[in-house]
XYZ file of C-alpha atoms in Angstrom:
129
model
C 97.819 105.128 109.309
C 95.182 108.085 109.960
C 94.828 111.460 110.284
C 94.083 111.012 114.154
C 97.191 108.359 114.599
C 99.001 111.131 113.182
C 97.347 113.855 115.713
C 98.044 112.122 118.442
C 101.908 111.509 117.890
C 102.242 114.954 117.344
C 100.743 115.691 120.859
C 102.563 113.403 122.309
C 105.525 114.772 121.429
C 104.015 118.539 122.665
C 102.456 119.707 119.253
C 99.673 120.912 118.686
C 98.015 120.240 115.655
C 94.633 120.846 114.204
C 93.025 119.417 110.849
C 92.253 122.450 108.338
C 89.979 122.686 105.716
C 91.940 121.004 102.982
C 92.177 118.034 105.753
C 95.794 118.058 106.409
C 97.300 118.405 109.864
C 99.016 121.894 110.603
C 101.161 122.731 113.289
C 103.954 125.034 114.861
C 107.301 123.698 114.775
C 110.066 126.123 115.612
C 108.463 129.094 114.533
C 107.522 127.711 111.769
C 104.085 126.416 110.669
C 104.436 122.898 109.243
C 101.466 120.675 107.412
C 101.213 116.758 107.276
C 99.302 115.021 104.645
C 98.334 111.453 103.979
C 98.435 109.880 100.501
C 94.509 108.844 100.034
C 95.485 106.347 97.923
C 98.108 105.356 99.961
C 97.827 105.677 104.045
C 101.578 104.847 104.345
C 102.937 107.649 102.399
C 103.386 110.779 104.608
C 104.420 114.360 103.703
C 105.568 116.797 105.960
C 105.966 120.065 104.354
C 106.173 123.756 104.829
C 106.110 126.699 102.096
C 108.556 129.416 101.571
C 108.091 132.876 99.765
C 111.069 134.466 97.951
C 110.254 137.686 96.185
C 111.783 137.780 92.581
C 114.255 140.709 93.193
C 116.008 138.851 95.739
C 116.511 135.435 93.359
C 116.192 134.502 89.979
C 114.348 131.528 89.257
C 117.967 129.626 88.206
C 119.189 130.118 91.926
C 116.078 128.776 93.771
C 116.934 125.234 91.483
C 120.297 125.243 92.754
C 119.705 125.786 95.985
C 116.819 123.733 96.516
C 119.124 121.370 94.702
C 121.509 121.233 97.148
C 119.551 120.925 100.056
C 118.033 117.773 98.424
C 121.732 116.639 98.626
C 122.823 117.834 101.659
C 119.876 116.874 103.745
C 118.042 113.028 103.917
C 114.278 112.928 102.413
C 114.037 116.357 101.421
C 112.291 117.285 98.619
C 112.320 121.435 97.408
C 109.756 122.386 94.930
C 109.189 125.512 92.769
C 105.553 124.951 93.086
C 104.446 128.331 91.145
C 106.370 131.721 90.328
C 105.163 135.468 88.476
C 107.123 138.272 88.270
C 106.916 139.114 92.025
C 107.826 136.420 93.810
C 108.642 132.419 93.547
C 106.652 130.153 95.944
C 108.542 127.122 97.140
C 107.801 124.037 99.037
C 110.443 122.142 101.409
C 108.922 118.378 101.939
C 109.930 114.990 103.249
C 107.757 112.662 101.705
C 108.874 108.942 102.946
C 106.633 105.290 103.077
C 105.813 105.267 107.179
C 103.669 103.004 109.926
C 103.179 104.294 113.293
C 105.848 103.089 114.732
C 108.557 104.577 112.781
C 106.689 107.600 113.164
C 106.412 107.603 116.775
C 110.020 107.032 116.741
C 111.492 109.304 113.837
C 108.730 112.366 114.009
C 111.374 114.935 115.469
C 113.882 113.747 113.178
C 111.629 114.737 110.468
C 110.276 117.860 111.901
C 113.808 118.951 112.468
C 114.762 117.945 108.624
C 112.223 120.385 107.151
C 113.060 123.159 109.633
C 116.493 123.044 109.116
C 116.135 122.982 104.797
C 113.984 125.452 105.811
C 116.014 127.550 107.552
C 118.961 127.410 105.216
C 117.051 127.889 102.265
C 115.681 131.029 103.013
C 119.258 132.243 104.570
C 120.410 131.444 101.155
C 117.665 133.251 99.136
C 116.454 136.052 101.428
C 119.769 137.121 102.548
């Protein structure tokens, strides 16, 4: 799979998506702006992905685990990282990373677009709130 295949079943399902400078894919997806990368060393392994900041006075760095923790359970594919953290705020990513050709994609793209979105959602509910 490639970065255009990839392009192009996102506008076919109405998104718009542009290549940035790191070479990933970005796009809106309910509000939100979502990224998909391709493994280089791999062109079947996709990530979908979208970053969430939580200040530190709002969660301690025990209750962004758990909750990203749950979510993994709760929710198929989803991966939540604590990718860095300082004294102001914790910066986490919500992923589904999963082995893909284009025709799974073409048919399972919402479904995965909604996944994110919706760990999302609930994780900053859970630790903005």
């Amino acid at each position: 799979m490639t970065t255009e295949e990839l392009q192009k079943i996102l506008q076919t399902e109405g998104y718009i998506a542009h290549v940035d400078d790191d070479g990933d894919l970005t796009f809106k997806a309910q509000g939100r702006t979502l990224y998909m990368t391709l493994s280089e060393d791999d062109p079947t392994y996709l990530r979908i992905f979208t970053d969430l900041t939580v200040p530190a006075d709002k969660a301690d760095e025990l209750a962004v685990l758990r909750e990203g923790n749950r979510l993994e359970c709760k929710l198929k594919c989803v991966k939540c990282m604590l990718l860095d953290q300082d004294e102001e705020r914790y910066f986490i990513r919500v992923a589904i990373e999963c082995f893909s050709d284009t025709e799974i994609l073409e048919e399972e793209i919402t479904r995965y677009i909604d996944i994110v979105c919706a760990a999302h959602f609930e994780l900053g509910q859970t630790l903005l709130m």
